[in-house]
Amino acid sequence: MAVRKGGDLIAEFLVKENIPYVFGICGHGNVGLLDSLYDVSDRIKLVSPRHEQTAAHMADGFFRVSHRPAATLTSTGPGSANLIMALAVAQTDSSAIFSITANVPTSQFNRGPFQELNRHYQADFNNVIKPVVKRSFQPTRVEMLPLALRQAAMTMTSGRPGPVNLDVPYNLFMESAEVQEEPAWNGYNSRRSGASEADVARTVDWLLAAERPVIFIGHGVTLSEAGAELTALAERLSIPVISSPNGMGCLHMGSDLSLGFIGRNGAYPANQAGRHADLVLAIGARFDDRSASSWMPGYSWNFPSTKLIHVDVDHGEIGRNYVPDIGILADAKAFLQQLLSELDRRKIDGAPRLPAWAEAIAGWRGEWAAYIKPGFETHQTPIRPERIVADCRAVLPDNAIISLDSGIHHNWFMQFWEARQPQGMLNTWGYSGMGFGPSSILGAKLAAPDRPCVAICGDGGFTMVPHVLCTAVEYDIPVVWVVWNNFAWAAIRDLQYAYFDGREIGTGFYHGANREAYNPDFAAWAKAAGVAGHTVTRSQDFASVLAEAVASNKPALIDVHVDANIRPPGTGAWELPPIPPKEPIFGGPWRPDGAVG
C-alpha cells in the first residue's frame, strides 16, 4: 500500500501497459492528468491534434498497424462528445483504444456545474459513450482507480478487441489516497482460445470432402496475425480465399488463390465462387450486408444450400446472419494452427487438388479481366477511377499502408486493390465514418515510420478534417493524402441517379447561379498549412507525382480530379428497403438450374 495521486496512478499504469502514445486535447478537466503525463513524457508521447475525432482515429490507425493500443485523452463535455463517431468506427472494426475522458468533480455531481450531463443521472457521460465502447468505467474515488485501470485494459484486448472508456471525475487526478496497485495486463494476442478436437477433425473432414470449397476471412484473421497460417492452409488444400476489406493482405492478393472482395462492389470471381461453393469456411468474418449482398440468396452466397463452418472469437457473430452447420468459438490463429496440425497428423501433403474448381475460377477470372481491362488502360481528363487504383498499385511498394475514407473511392479500392501484406489497408468498414481515412493515416505512420503511408480520401471526407494538415506539420509526420476530387458526395449522388430518376439534390458541390462545380483549391490549402500541395488533372501525371510525394518523406497532398460519372461495376447487390435492389451490372444471381443470369 502506498499513498498515490490519481493522475500519477493513471500515467504510470499507461507506462506499465506499454501504451506509447496519448492522443489528446487539453481542457480544464484534464490539466491534472496532463501534469502527471509531463513526468512520464520520456516514455509516453503526447500528440495533440486539432480535433478529438482525429485523436481517436489516430489511435485506431495506430492499433490497426501495430496491434498495440494507444490512449486518448479528452476533457469534460464537448471534447469527449467529439470522440463518439470515431469510437463507433473503432468498436465496429474491433480496434483497441484506451479512451480517458474527464468529468465534473464528484463534489459537484448533480449540481449542474459547467459541462455536466445530469438530466437523467449525475455526471452521466457514461450513458453517451456506452454504445460505442466495450465497457465504460467511472471510478469516483482514487482508491477505485487501480482496479478500474486493470479491468479496462483486460476488457480492451481480451477476446474481440475494442475501445474502452475510463471516465474520471477531474478531482481524482489531483487527489491522493492509500492504494493497492494492480499488475499490468498487456495481454493482446497472448491468450488464445482454440476449438475442440472434434470440431477440428470434423472441419478437416468437410474440407477434404468438398468439391467447391472457399475460405472467407475478415478482420479477425488480421487481428489474430494469422496470415501465415491462412496462406499455408489455402495452399495446402488448394482452397480459394475471399476477403473482407479488413482481411485483405492476409493472403497475398497476387496469389491465384486470392479472389478479392465479395458483395455488390466485389470482384466477379469472388461472387461467382460464393454463389457456387458447396462449403464455406468463414473465419473472423461478420457476413455484413455489403459482403453478403444484403443476404439475398444467389447474389453472393447460397446458404443454407451451401454448408457453412463459422469460426469467430466473438460468440455474438456466430449465427448472427446465417445459421452455421458448425459454429466454433475460437481465435483465428489458434484454430488455423489446429487445422494444420490435423493435416500433419493425417499426412495430407499439399499436392494440387480440386482441378475442376480451379478451372471454373480461372474462367471467371478471365471473363472479369477482359471486362475491366479497357478502363485500366484508358487515359483521359478528368481521370478514370481505375487509373488511380492502378497507379497506386504500380507506385506503392508491398509494405505500403493505405487508409480509405467512406465514399465512392472506397468502392473502387475494395474491388480492385491488391493488398500484399496484412495490416496494410485500413478501412472504416462497419460504421463507415468520414474523416477516418485522412486522420488514421497519421496514427499508422507513427506505428510504422519506415513504411510509406498514403490516405486515399474523398473531397467530402477530407473537408471534414482538414486540420490533419496541421498535425502532420506540427509533429513531422510524413504522410501523403490523395484527395479523390469529384466535386460531389458521389456515392450518394449515384444512388439518387439510380433510384430517383436523376433527381439530384444535396449531393453535388456547386457555386453560383450556373451551378458550377466547386471545391476549394486543396493544393493551396495544403501549402497554407506548410504541406507540399499538388494538383493533378491528367492521368498521365498521377503516378510520377505520387512517387515524388512518397519519396520526399514529407507531408504532401495530391488533389486528383476524378471522373464522377464512371461508377464501379456491381457484381453483387445491395438492398435499401423498401427500394428494390439493382441487379448486377456484370454477371448475375445464381439460379436453381446452376446457371448465372
Coordinates of C-alpha atoms in Angstrom, one line a residue:
M1 CA 0.0 0.0 0.0
A2 CA 1.2 3.5 -0.9
V3 CA -0.2 7.0 -0.9
R4 CA -0.5 8.0 -4.6
K5 CA -2.1 10.8 -6.6
G6 CA -4.7 9.7 -9.0
G7 CA -3.1 11.3 -12.1
D8 CA 0.2 9.6 -11.3
L9 CA -1.6 6.2 -11.0
I10 CA -3.1 6.6 -14.5
A11 CA 0.1 7.9 -16.1
E12 CA 2.3 5.1 -14.6
F13 CA -0.3 2.5 -15.5
L14 CA -0.2 3.5 -19.1
V15 CA 3.6 3.1 -18.9
K16 CA 3.2 -0.4 -17.5
E17 CA 0.8 -1.3 -20.2
N18 CA 3.3 -0.3 -22.8
I19 CA 1.0 2.3 -24.3
P20 CA 3.4 4.5 -26.3
Y21 CA 1.1 7.4 -27.3
V22 CA -1.7 9.5 -25.8
F23 CA -3.6 11.3 -28.5
G24 CA -5.3 14.1 -26.6
I25 CA -6.5 17.6 -26.4
C26 CA -6.3 19.8 -23.3
G27 CA -9.2 21.1 -21.3
H28 CA -9.9 22.4 -17.9
G29 CA -11.0 19.0 -16.8
N30 CA -7.8 17.1 -17.7
V31 CA -5.0 19.5 -16.8
G32 CA -4.3 17.5 -13.7
L33 CA -3.6 14.4 -15.7
L34 CA -1.6 16.4 -18.3
D35 CA 0.7 17.4 -15.4
S36 CA 1.2 13.7 -14.5
L37 CA 1.9 12.9 -18.1
Y38 CA 4.6 15.5 -18.1
D39 CA 6.5 13.4 -15.6
V40 CA 6.5 10.3 -17.9
S41 CA 6.9 12.2 -21.2
D42 CA 10.2 10.3 -21.8
R43 CA 8.1 7.1 -22.0
I44 CA 4.8 8.2 -23.4
K45 CA 4.5 10.8 -26.1
L46 CA 1.5 13.2 -26.0
V47 CA 0.3 14.1 -29.5
S48 CA -2.3 16.8 -29.6
P49 CA -4.3 17.0 -32.9
R50 CA -6.7 19.8 -33.6
H51 CA -9.9 17.8 -33.0
E52 CA -10.9 15.0 -30.7
Q53 CA -12.4 12.9 -33.5
T54 CA -9.0 12.8 -35.2
A55 CA -7.4 11.9 -31.9
A56 CA -9.4 8.7 -31.7
H57 CA -9.0 7.9 -35.4
M58 CA -5.2 8.2 -34.9
A59 CA -5.3 5.8 -32.0
D60 CA -7.4 3.5 -34.2
G61 CA -4.9 3.6 -37.1
F62 CA -2.0 3.1 -34.7
F63 CA -3.6 -0.1 -33.3
R64 CA -4.6 -1.5 -36.7
V65 CA -0.9 -1.3 -37.9
S66 CA 1.0 -2.1 -34.7
H67 CA -1.6 -4.1 -32.7
R68 CA -0.5 -2.1 -29.7
P69 CA -3.3 0.0 -28.0
A70 CA -2.9 3.8 -27.7
A71 CA -4.8 6.1 -25.4
T72 CA -6.9 9.2 -26.0
L73 CA -7.4 12.0 -23.5
T74 CA -10.3 14.5 -23.6
S75 CA -11.8 17.0 -21.2
T76 CA -15.3 17.2 -19.9
G77 CA -18.3 17.8 -22.1
P78 CA -17.9 18.7 -25.8
G79 CA -14.3 17.4 -26.2
S80 CA -15.3 13.9 -25.1
A81 CA -18.5 14.1 -27.1
N82 CA -16.4 14.6 -30.2
L83 CA -15.0 11.1 -29.8
I84 CA -18.3 9.3 -30.3
M85 CA -18.2 8.8 -34.1
A86 CA -14.5 7.7 -34.1
L87 CA -15.1 5.3 -31.2
A88 CA -18.0 3.8 -33.1
V89 CA -15.7 3.2 -36.0
A90 CA -13.2 1.6 -33.7
Q91 CA -15.8 -0.6 -32.0
T92 CA -17.4 -1.9 -35.2
D93 CA -14.0 -2.7 -36.7
S94 CA -12.6 -4.1 -33.4
S95 CA -9.8 -1.7 -32.7
A96 CA -8.5 -1.4 -29.1
I97 CA -8.3 2.2 -27.8
F98 CA -7.9 3.3 -24.1
S99 CA -10.2 6.3 -24.0
I100 CA -9.8 8.5 -21.0
T101 CA -12.4 11.2 -20.5
A102 CA -12.7 13.7 -17.8
N103 CA -15.9 14.5 -16.0
V104 CA -17.1 17.0 -13.4
P105 CA -15.7 16.8 -9.8
T106 CA -17.5 14.4 -7.5
S107 CA -18.3 17.2 -5.0
Q108 CA -20.4 18.9 -7.7
F109 CA -22.3 15.8 -9.0
N110 CA -25.9 16.7 -9.9
R111 CA -25.5 20.4 -9.2
G112 CA -25.3 21.3 -12.9
P113 CA -21.7 22.5 -13.0
F114 CA -20.0 23.5 -16.2
Q115 CA -20.5 20.8 -18.8
E116 CA -22.3 18.2 -16.7
L117 CA -24.9 16.0 -18.2
N118 CA -27.4 15.5 -15.4
R119 CA -30.9 15.3 -16.8
H120 CA -31.3 11.6 -16.0
Y121 CA -28.3 10.8 -13.8
Q122 CA -25.4 12.7 -12.3
A123 CA -22.1 13.0 -14.4
D124 CA -23.9 11.0 -17.0
F125 CA -21.4 11.0 -19.9
N126 CA -21.1 7.2 -19.5
N127 CA -24.6 6.8 -21.0
V128 CA -23.5 8.8 -24.0
I129 CA -20.4 6.7 -24.7
K130 CA -21.5 3.2 -23.6
P131 CA -22.9 2.2 -27.0
V132 CA -19.6 2.8 -28.8
V133 CA -17.2 1.1 -26.4
K134 CA -16.9 -2.4 -24.9
R135 CA -17.2 -1.1 -21.4
S136 CA -17.2 2.3 -19.7
F137 CA -15.7 2.6 -16.2
Q138 CA -16.3 5.5 -13.8
P139 CA -14.3 5.4 -10.6
T140 CA -15.4 8.0 -8.2
R141 CA -12.5 7.7 -5.6
V142 CA -8.8 7.4 -6.1
E143 CA -8.9 4.0 -4.4
M144 CA -11.0 2.7 -7.2
L145 CA -8.6 3.7 -10.0
P146 CA -6.2 0.7 -9.9
L147 CA -8.9 -1.9 -10.3
A148 CA -10.7 0.1 -13.0
L149 CA -7.5 0.6 -14.9
R150 CA -6.6 -3.1 -14.9
Q151 CA -10.2 -4.2 -15.8
A152 CA -10.4 -1.6 -18.6
A153 CA -7.1 -2.9 -20.1
M154 CA -8.2 -6.5 -19.9
T155 CA -11.6 -5.7 -21.4
M156 CA -9.9 -3.8 -24.3
T157 CA -7.7 -6.6 -25.5
S158 CA -9.4 -9.8 -24.4
G159 CA -11.4 -11.8 -27.0
R160 CA -12.6 -9.5 -29.7
P161 CA -10.6 -6.2 -29.1
G162 CA -12.3 -2.9 -28.9
P163 CA -12.3 0.6 -27.3
V164 CA -12.9 1.0 -23.6
N165 CA -13.6 4.2 -21.6
L166 CA -12.3 5.4 -18.3
D167 CA -14.4 8.3 -17.3
V168 CA -12.7 10.2 -14.4
P169 CA -14.1 13.0 -12.3
Y170 CA -11.3 15.5 -12.6
N171 CA -10.7 15.9 -8.9
L172 CA -9.3 12.4 -8.9
F173 CA -6.4 13.5 -11.0
M174 CA -5.1 15.7 -8.2
E175 CA -6.3 13.9 -5.1
S176 CA -4.3 11.3 -3.3
A177 CA -5.2 8.1 -1.4
E178 CA -3.6 5.0 0.0
V179 CA -4.0 2.3 -2.7
Q180 CA -3.0 -1.2 -3.7
E181 CA -1.6 -1.1 -7.2
E182 CA -2.7 -3.7 -9.7
P183 CA -0.4 -5.6 -12.1
A184 CA -0.2 -4.8 -15.7
W185 CA -2.2 -6.8 -18.2
N186 CA -0.5 -6.1 -21.6
G187 CA -2.3 -9.1 -22.9
Y188 CA -3.2 -8.6 -26.6
N189 CA -2.8 -11.8 -28.6
S190 CA -1.1 -13.6 -25.7
R191 CA -4.0 -15.7 -24.6
R192 CA -5.8 -17.6 -27.4
S193 CA -8.8 -19.9 -27.3
G194 CA -8.9 -22.9 -29.6
A195 CA -11.6 -25.3 -30.9
S196 CA -12.4 -28.7 -29.6
E197 CA -10.6 -31.7 -31.2
A198 CA -13.9 -33.0 -32.5
D199 CA -14.7 -29.7 -34.3
V200 CA -11.2 -29.5 -35.8
A201 CA -11.5 -33.1 -37.1
R202 CA -14.9 -32.6 -38.5
T203 CA -13.8 -29.3 -40.2
V204 CA -10.9 -31.1 -41.9
D205 CA -13.3 -34.0 -42.9
W206 CA -15.6 -31.5 -44.6
L207 CA -12.8 -29.5 -46.3
L208 CA -11.4 -32.7 -47.8
A209 CA -14.8 -33.9 -48.9
A210 CA -15.9 -30.6 -50.5
E211 CA -15.7 -30.2 -54.3
R212 CA -16.1 -26.4 -54.3
P213 CA -14.9 -25.0 -51.0
V214 CA -13.9 -21.4 -50.3
I215 CA -12.5 -19.7 -47.2
F216 CA -14.0 -16.4 -46.3
I217 CA -11.9 -14.2 -44.0
G218 CA -12.5 -11.0 -42.1
H219 CA -10.7 -8.7 -39.7
G220 CA -10.5 -11.5 -37.2
V221 CA -7.7 -13.1 -39.2
T222 CA -5.8 -9.8 -39.4
L223 CA -6.2 -9.1 -35.7
S224 CA -5.0 -12.6 -34.8
E225 CA -2.0 -12.2 -37.1
A226 CA -2.8 -15.4 -38.8
G227 CA -1.7 -14.6 -42.3
A228 CA 1.0 -17.2 -42.5
E229 CA -1.3 -20.0 -41.2
L230 CA -4.1 -18.9 -43.6
T231 CA -1.7 -19.0 -46.5
A232 CA -0.4 -22.4 -45.5
L233 CA -3.9 -23.9 -45.3
A234 CA -5.2 -22.4 -48.5
E235 CA -2.1 -23.6 -50.5
R236 CA -2.0 -27.0 -48.8
L237 CA -5.7 -27.7 -49.7
S238 CA -5.9 -25.6 -52.9
I239 CA -8.8 -23.7 -51.5
P240 CA -9.5 -20.1 -52.8
V241 CA -9.9 -17.3 -50.3
I242 CA -12.4 -14.5 -50.4
S243 CA -11.7 -11.5 -48.1
S244 CA -13.5 -8.6 -46.5
P245 CA -11.6 -5.3 -46.9
N246 CA -10.2 -5.5 -43.3
G247 CA -8.9 -9.0 -44.0
M248 CA -7.1 -8.1 -47.3
G249 CA -3.5 -8.9 -47.4
C250 CA -3.6 -11.9 -45.0
L251 CA -3.1 -13.9 -48.2
H252 CA -1.0 -12.0 -50.8
M253 CA -3.7 -10.8 -53.2
G254 CA -1.4 -11.5 -56.2
S255 CA -1.9 -15.2 -55.4
D256 CA -4.0 -17.3 -57.8
L257 CA -6.0 -18.4 -54.7
S258 CA -7.0 -14.8 -53.8
L259 CA -10.4 -13.9 -55.2
G260 CA -10.7 -10.5 -53.6
F261 CA -13.8 -9.0 -52.0
I262 CA -17.4 -10.2 -52.4
G263 CA -20.7 -8.4 -52.5
R264 CA -22.1 -5.5 -54.5
N265 CA -18.7 -3.9 -55.2
G266 CA -16.8 -7.2 -55.0
A267 CA -14.8 -8.9 -57.7
Y268 CA -16.8 -11.1 -60.1
P269 CA -14.7 -14.2 -59.4
A270 CA -15.4 -13.8 -55.7
N271 CA -19.2 -13.5 -56.1
Q272 CA -19.2 -16.4 -58.6
A273 CA -17.2 -18.6 -56.2
G274 CA -19.5 -17.7 -53.3
R275 CA -22.6 -18.5 -55.3
H276 CA -21.4 -21.9 -56.5
A277 CA -19.4 -23.1 -53.4
D278 CA -20.6 -26.2 -51.7
L279 CA -18.7 -25.4 -48.4
V280 CA -17.7 -22.0 -46.9
L281 CA -15.2 -21.9 -44.0
A282 CA -15.7 -18.4 -42.6
I283 CA -13.0 -17.2 -40.1
G284 CA -13.3 -13.9 -38.3
A285 CA -15.8 -12.6 -40.7
R286 CA -19.2 -11.0 -40.0
F287 CA -21.4 -11.6 -43.1
D288 CA -22.5 -7.9 -43.1
D289 CA -24.9 -6.7 -45.7
R290 CA -22.2 -5.3 -48.1
S291 CA -20.3 -8.6 -48.1
A292 CA -23.4 -10.7 -48.4
S293 CA -25.4 -8.8 -51.0
S294 CA -27.9 -7.9 -48.2
W295 CA -28.3 -11.6 -47.5
M296 CA -30.3 -12.2 -50.7
P297 CA -29.7 -15.9 -51.8
G298 CA -27.8 -16.3 -55.0
Y299 CA -26.2 -12.9 -55.3
S300 CA -23.1 -13.6 -53.2
W301 CA -23.8 -16.7 -51.0
N302 CA -26.3 -19.6 -51.1
F303 CA -26.9 -20.6 -47.5
P304 CA -28.4 -22.9 -46.3
S305 CA -27.9 -24.9 -49.6
T306 CA -24.2 -24.3 -49.1
K307 CA -22.7 -25.7 -45.9
L308 CA -21.2 -23.2 -43.5
I309 CA -18.5 -23.5 -40.9
H310 CA -18.3 -20.2 -39.0
V311 CA -15.3 -19.6 -36.7
D312 CA -15.1 -16.4 -34.6
V313 CA -13.7 -15.3 -31.3
D314 CA -16.9 -13.4 -30.6
H315 CA -19.9 -15.6 -29.9
G316 CA -22.3 -12.8 -30.9
E317 CA -21.2 -13.0 -34.6
I318 CA -21.7 -16.8 -35.0
G319 CA -25.1 -17.3 -36.4
R320 CA -26.0 -13.6 -36.4
N321 CA -27.0 -13.6 -40.1
Y322 CA -26.5 -17.2 -41.3
V323 CA -27.1 -20.3 -39.1
P324 CA -23.8 -22.4 -39.4
D325 CA -23.7 -26.1 -39.8
I326 CA -20.7 -26.0 -37.5
G327 CA -20.2 -23.0 -35.2
I328 CA -16.8 -22.7 -33.5
L329 CA -15.8 -20.2 -30.8
A330 CA -12.1 -19.8 -31.3
D331 CA -9.3 -17.4 -32.1
A332 CA -8.4 -17.4 -35.8
K333 CA -4.7 -18.2 -35.4
A334 CA -5.2 -20.9 -32.8
F335 CA -7.9 -22.5 -35.0
L336 CA -5.8 -22.4 -38.2
Q337 CA -2.8 -23.9 -36.3
Q338 CA -5.1 -26.7 -35.1
L339 CA -6.3 -27.4 -38.7
L340 CA -2.7 -27.5 -39.9
S341 CA -1.7 -29.9 -37.1
E342 CA -4.6 -32.2 -38.0
L343 CA -3.5 -32.2 -41.6
D344 CA 0.0 -33.1 -40.4
R345 CA -1.4 -36.0 -38.4
R346 CA -3.3 -37.3 -41.4
K347 CA -0.2 -36.8 -43.6
I348 CA -2.0 -34.5 -46.1
D349 CA 1.0 -33.3 -48.1
G350 CA -0.3 -30.4 -50.2
A351 CA -0.5 -32.0 -53.6
P352 CA -2.7 -30.0 -56.0
R353 CA -6.4 -30.6 -55.6
L354 CA -9.8 -29.6 -57.0
P355 CA -8.8 -29.1 -60.7
A356 CA -12.4 -28.6 -61.9
W357 CA -13.0 -25.9 -59.2
A358 CA -9.7 -24.2 -60.2
E359 CA -10.6 -24.3 -63.8
A360 CA -14.0 -22.7 -63.2
I361 CA -12.5 -20.0 -61.1
A362 CA -9.8 -19.3 -63.8
G363 CA -12.6 -18.9 -66.4
W364 CA -14.4 -16.4 -64.2
R365 CA -11.2 -14.5 -63.6
G366 CA -10.5 -14.3 -67.3
E367 CA -14.0 -13.0 -68.1
W368 CA -13.6 -10.4 -65.4
A369 CA -10.1 -9.3 -66.5
A370 CA -11.3 -8.9 -70.1
Y371 CA -14.3 -6.8 -69.0
I372 CA -12.3 -4.4 -66.8
K373 CA -9.1 -4.1 -68.9
P374 CA -10.1 -1.1 -71.0
G375 CA -10.8 1.1 -68.0
F376 CA -7.4 0.4 -66.6
E377 CA -5.6 1.3 -69.8
T378 CA -7.5 4.5 -70.8
H379 CA -6.0 7.9 -70.3
Q380 CA -8.5 10.8 -70.1
T381 CA -9.3 14.1 -68.3
P382 CA -10.9 14.0 -65.8
I383 CA -9.1 10.8 -64.8
R384 CA -10.9 7.4 -64.8
P385 CA -11.1 6.0 -61.3
E386 CA -9.4 2.7 -62.4
R387 CA -6.3 4.6 -63.3
I388 CA -5.9 5.9 -59.8
V389 CA -6.1 2.4 -58.3
A390 CA -3.7 1.0 -61.0
D391 CA -1.1 3.8 -60.5
C392 CA -1.3 3.4 -56.7
R393 CA -0.7 -0.4 -57.2
A394 CA 2.3 0.3 -59.5
V395 CA 3.9 3.1 -57.4
L396 CA 3.5 1.9 -53.8
P397 CA 5.8 -0.8 -52.5
D398 CA 4.5 -4.0 -51.0
N399 CA 4.9 -2.7 -47.5
A400 CA 2.9 0.5 -48.1
I401 CA -0.1 1.3 -45.9
I402 CA -3.2 2.9 -47.3
S403 CA -6.2 4.3 -45.4
L404 CA -9.6 4.8 -47.0
D405 CA -12.4 7.0 -46.1
S406 CA -16.1 6.3 -46.7
G407 CA -17.1 7.2 -50.3
I408 CA -17.1 6.1 -53.9
H409 CA -13.3 5.9 -54.0
H410 CA -13.5 3.2 -51.3
N411 CA -15.8 1.1 -53.5
W412 CA -13.2 1.2 -56.3
F413 CA -10.4 0.2 -53.9
M414 CA -12.5 -2.6 -52.4
Q415 CA -13.0 -4.0 -55.8
F416 CA -9.5 -3.6 -57.4
W417 CA -6.9 -3.1 -54.7
E418 CA -4.3 -5.9 -54.3
A419 CA -3.0 -5.8 -50.7
R420 CA 0.3 -7.6 -50.4
Q421 CA 0.7 -7.7 -46.6
P422 CA -1.7 -7.8 -43.6
Q423 CA -2.3 -4.6 -41.7
G424 CA -1.7 -2.5 -44.8
M425 CA -5.2 -1.5 -45.8
L426 CA -7.2 0.5 -43.2
N427 CA -10.9 0.7 -43.8
T428 CA -13.8 2.3 -42.0
W429 CA -15.9 -0.7 -42.7
G430 CA -18.5 -1.4 -40.0
Y431 CA -19.5 2.2 -39.2
S432 CA -18.2 3.9 -42.3
G433 CA -17.2 7.2 -40.7
M434 CA -15.9 10.0 -42.9
G435 CA -12.7 11.6 -41.5
F436 CA -11.2 8.2 -40.7
G437 CA -9.0 7.9 -43.7
P438 CA -7.2 11.3 -43.5
S439 CA -6.9 11.0 -39.7
S440 CA -6.0 7.4 -39.2
I441 CA -3.1 7.5 -41.6
L442 CA -1.3 9.8 -39.1
G443 CA -1.5 7.1 -36.4
A444 CA -0.5 4.5 -38.9
K445 CA 2.7 6.4 -39.8
L446 CA 3.6 6.7 -36.1
A447 CA 3.1 2.9 -35.8
A448 CA 5.3 2.2 -38.9
P449 CA 7.6 5.1 -39.5
D450 CA 9.6 3.2 -42.1
R451 CA 6.6 2.3 -44.3
P452 CA 5.0 4.7 -46.9
C453 CA 1.6 5.8 -45.6
V454 CA -1.0 7.1 -48.1
A455 CA -4.6 8.2 -47.4
I456 CA -7.0 8.0 -50.3
C457 CA -9.8 10.2 -49.2
G458 CA -12.9 11.8 -50.8
D459 CA -13.1 15.5 -51.3
G460 CA -16.1 15.5 -48.9
G461 CA -14.4 13.4 -46.2
F462 CA -11.2 15.5 -46.3
T463 CA -13.0 18.8 -45.9
M464 CA -14.5 17.3 -42.6
V465 CA -11.0 17.1 -41.1
P466 CA -8.6 19.4 -42.9
H467 CA -6.8 20.2 -39.7
V468 CA -4.9 16.9 -40.1
L469 CA -2.5 19.0 -42.2
C470 CA -1.6 21.0 -39.1
T471 CA -0.9 17.8 -37.1
A472 CA 1.3 16.4 -39.8
V473 CA 3.4 19.6 -39.8
E474 CA 3.5 20.1 -36.1
Y475 CA 4.7 16.6 -35.3
D476 CA 6.6 16.0 -38.5
I477 CA 4.5 13.0 -39.7
P478 CA 5.3 12.4 -43.4
V479 CA 2.1 11.1 -44.8
V480 CA 0.5 11.6 -48.2
W481 CA -3.1 12.4 -48.8
V482 CA -4.6 11.7 -52.2
V483 CA -7.8 13.7 -52.4
W484 CA -10.3 12.0 -54.8
N485 CA -11.8 15.2 -56.1
N486 CA -15.1 14.5 -58.0
F487 CA -16.9 17.6 -56.7
A488 CA -19.7 15.6 -55.0
W489 CA -20.9 13.3 -52.4
A490 CA -20.7 10.9 -55.3
A491 CA -21.6 7.6 -53.7
I492 CA -25.0 9.1 -52.6
R493 CA -25.4 11.1 -55.8
D494 CA -25.2 7.8 -57.6
L495 CA -28.0 6.4 -55.5
Q496 CA -30.1 9.3 -56.5
Y497 CA -29.3 8.7 -60.1
A498 CA -30.1 5.0 -59.8
Y499 CA -33.3 5.1 -57.7
F500 CA -34.8 8.6 -58.2
D501 CA -34.5 9.2 -61.9
G502 CA -31.6 11.5 -61.6
R503 CA -33.4 13.9 -59.2
E504 CA -30.2 15.2 -57.6
I505 CA -30.3 17.4 -54.5
G506 CA -27.8 18.0 -51.8
T507 CA -25.1 15.7 -53.2
G508 CA -23.2 17.9 -55.7
F509 CA -20.8 20.7 -54.7
Y510 CA -21.8 23.8 -56.7
H511 CA -21.3 27.6 -56.7
G512 CA -23.2 30.4 -58.3
A513 CA -26.3 30.7 -60.3
N514 CA -24.9 28.5 -63.0
R515 CA -24.2 25.7 -60.5
E516 CA -20.6 25.4 -61.5
A517 CA -18.7 22.6 -59.8
Y518 CA -16.9 23.9 -56.7
N519 CA -14.3 22.8 -54.3
P520 CA -11.5 24.6 -52.5
D521 CA -8.1 24.6 -54.0
F522 CA -6.8 21.6 -52.0
A523 CA -3.2 22.1 -53.0
A524 CA -3.2 25.7 -52.0
W525 CA -4.9 24.7 -48.7
A526 CA -2.1 22.3 -48.1
K527 CA 0.6 24.8 -48.9
A528 CA -1.0 27.3 -46.5
A529 CA -0.5 24.7 -43.7
G530 CA 3.1 24.0 -44.7
V531 CA 2.4 20.8 -46.6
A532 CA 3.5 20.2 -50.2
G533 CA 0.5 20.6 -52.5
H534 CA 0.0 19.2 -56.0
T535 CA -3.0 19.3 -58.4
V536 CA -3.3 16.5 -61.0
T537 CA -5.9 16.7 -63.8
R538 CA -4.2 14.4 -66.4
S539 CA -4.0 10.6 -65.7
Q540 CA -0.5 10.6 -67.4
D541 CA 0.8 12.7 -64.5
F542 CA -0.5 11.0 -61.4
A543 CA 1.9 8.1 -61.0
S544 CA 5.0 10.4 -61.1
V545 CA 3.5 12.9 -58.7
L546 CA 2.6 10.2 -56.2
A547 CA 6.1 8.7 -56.5
E548 CA 7.6 12.1 -55.9
A549 CA 5.4 12.7 -52.8
V550 CA 6.2 9.4 -51.3
A551 CA 10.0 9.7 -51.9
S552 CA 10.1 13.2 -50.3
N553 CA 9.4 11.7 -46.9
K554 CA 7.5 14.9 -46.0
P555 CA 3.8 15.6 -45.6
A556 CA 2.2 16.0 -49.1
L557 CA -1.3 16.3 -50.6
I558 CA -2.3 15.5 -54.1
D559 CA -5.6 16.9 -55.4
V560 CA -6.7 14.4 -58.1
H561 CA -9.6 15.3 -60.4
V562 CA -11.5 12.1 -61.0
D563 CA -14.4 11.5 -63.4
A564 CA -17.5 11.4 -61.3
N565 CA -19.6 9.8 -64.0
I566 CA -17.9 6.4 -64.0
R567 CA -19.2 4.0 -61.4
P568 CA -17.8 0.8 -60.0
P569 CA -19.4 -2.2 -61.9
G570 CA -21.7 -4.0 -59.5
T571 CA -21.2 -7.8 -59.4
G572 CA -23.5 -8.4 -56.4
A573 CA -26.3 -6.4 -55.0
W574 CA -27.2 -4.1 -52.1
E575 CA -30.7 -3.6 -50.8
L576 CA -32.0 -0.4 -49.2
P577 CA -35.5 -1.5 -48.1
P578 CA -38.1 -0.8 -49.4
I579 CA -36.3 0.2 -52.6
P580 CA -35.8 -2.8 -54.8
P581 CA -32.2 -3.6 -55.3
K582 CA -30.4 -3.1 -58.6
E583 CA -29.3 -6.2 -60.5
P584 CA -25.6 -6.8 -61.0
I585 CA -24.0 -5.0 -64.0
F586 CA -21.7 -7.9 -64.7
G587 CA -22.8 -11.5 -64.0
G588 CA -25.9 -12.1 -62.1
P589 CA -27.5 -14.2 -59.3
W590 CA -27.3 -18.0 -59.2
R591 CA -30.4 -19.8 -60.4
P592 CA -31.7 -23.2 -59.3
D593 CA -30.6 -24.8 -62.6
G594 CA -27.0 -23.8 -61.8
A595 CA -26.7 -21.1 -64.4
V596 CA -26.0 -17.5 -63.7
G597 CA -28.2 -14.7 -65.0

